[in-house]
């Protein structure tokens, strides 16, 4: 099937349903009767690894295959964007066939990133490699999410940029050199530079001015780069030395199962469900694999703990659900970056669990939850945030009454079959 045909079919089914800025479509809802989950489920492929594999393959001069790919909205956005960069892409089932190209979008090309922060932040430095004018656009909260580290580079390197409500324009060329970034920003900025800097003529160094957060995502980036022939010297996560003049090499890759999606079922299991989660790599570089040790720390019966989520921000909504059932107090700390996700996830997680009867308080960069047995049920506004909608579904497994999730279609952003899988596991 031609990729363009597949894309527009997916677009019709999903993106048209999931527009809006932090507000759920009240006409789309999922009503969940409380139940435990039981059975087996194969989790979707890792979205984080898939983004990286698609980009690396598209930068390789030759043919690559990426297997076990799920065309969520975010991955669709990256594939579509790389076509704009000149790659020729085809699909057959869950396999992507890529004929790569140099990162040279046409002048004034418009790169649509949908609502995918990974797509936007990974590709901006690649646009600077060419030096020609390029525009980026997106939906929802995407263009309001922070890009300050890149704008600082623009000032330093003489790259012109202009941001409006609907797009961001860049014109200028990236040069080899030393790039200083704080380590406590999103790792997506570091990954974006790691993709682009090997393609420059001269060597480069990324220096981190503060300790690195989300190190697992950088490990994943370095692993994918290595598989596609790119050399990076990691100096204890403080500096990354990147030789210039490198070329990406074609490589066939199979995307592993996603621990951030598996976390929903694993947390359900800790609250009394019995789901056999398939497709995970025990040796994965995914930072969200930490969910396994966190659940072990909660113990059995569940008891409150303190969780530093600076390395694992995507786990917060479902961890808060789990904490609502743990005796005593659970503190989720170092979570300030969640305010700039698809929704303000500290606020929307608090609103979700409060609506269901939990005892939760929101701090500036933390959540404080006092556990109690069971939840009351109620209505949750997903705020157009896939992780809030899925966390609400897991909360329904310990609710006394029905849980209604408004804007339920937003799960298509990362896990299009979530409701089908979830309902197939319900035991009534």
PDB file of N, CA and C in Angstrom, residues 17 20 71 121 190 202 253 315 377 396:
ATOM      1  N   UNK A  17     -10.620  13.107  14.885  1.00  0.00           N
ATOM      2  CA  UNK A  17     -11.355  12.920  16.136  1.00  0.00           C
ATOM      3  C   UNK A  17     -10.659  13.559  17.319  1.00  0.00           C
ATOM      4  N   UNK A  20      -8.057  19.753  19.205  1.00  0.00           N
ATOM      5  CA  UNK A  20      -8.459  20.552  20.352  1.00  0.00           C
ATOM      6  C   UNK A  20      -7.289  20.758  21.273  1.00  0.00           C
ATOM      7  N   UNK A  71       1.193   2.190  13.843  1.00  0.00           N
ATOM      8  CA  UNK A  71       1.004   3.523  13.274  1.00  0.00           C
ATOM      9  C   UNK A  71       0.085   4.364  14.151  1.00  0.00           C
ATOM     10  N   UNK A 121      10.857  18.017  18.207  1.00  0.00           N
ATOM     11  CA  UNK A 121      12.162  18.274  18.807  1.00  0.00           C
ATOM     12  C   UNK A 121      13.276  17.447  18.179  1.00  0.00           C
ATOM     13  N   UNK A 190      18.397  16.836  23.496  1.00  0.00           N
ATOM     14  CA  UNK A 190      19.698  16.200  23.340  1.00  0.00           C
ATOM     15  C   UNK A 190      19.651  15.190  22.203  1.00  0.00           C
ATOM     16  N   UNK A 202      32.354  19.188  10.677  1.00  0.00           N
ATOM     17  CA  UNK A 202      33.307  19.222  11.790  1.00  0.00           C
ATOM     18  C   UNK A 202      32.768  18.473  13.011  1.00  0.00           C
ATOM     19  N   UNK A 253      15.515  -3.409  11.524  1.00  0.00           N
ATOM     20  CA  UNK A 253      15.313  -3.359  12.968  1.00  0.00           C
ATOM     21  C   UNK A 253      13.891  -3.783  13.314  1.00  0.00           C
ATOM     22  N   UNK A 315       5.130   7.843  33.333  1.00  0.00           N
ATOM     23  CA  UNK A 315       4.478   6.863  34.198  1.00  0.00           C
ATOM     24  C   UNK A 315       3.581   7.500  35.258  1.00  0.00           C
ATOM     25  N   UNK A 377     -15.818   5.741  41.433  1.00  0.00           N
ATOM     26  CA  UNK A 377     -16.318   5.859  40.064  1.00  0.00           C
ATOM     27  C   UNK A 377     -16.736   7.291  39.796  1.00  0.00           C
ATOM     28  N   UNK A 396     -10.698   2.215  36.872  1.00  0.00           N
ATOM     29  CA  UNK A 396     -12.004   1.548  36.864  1.00  0.00           C
ATOM     30  C   UNK A 396     -11.928   0.132  37.402  1.00  0.00           C
TER      31      UNK A 396
END
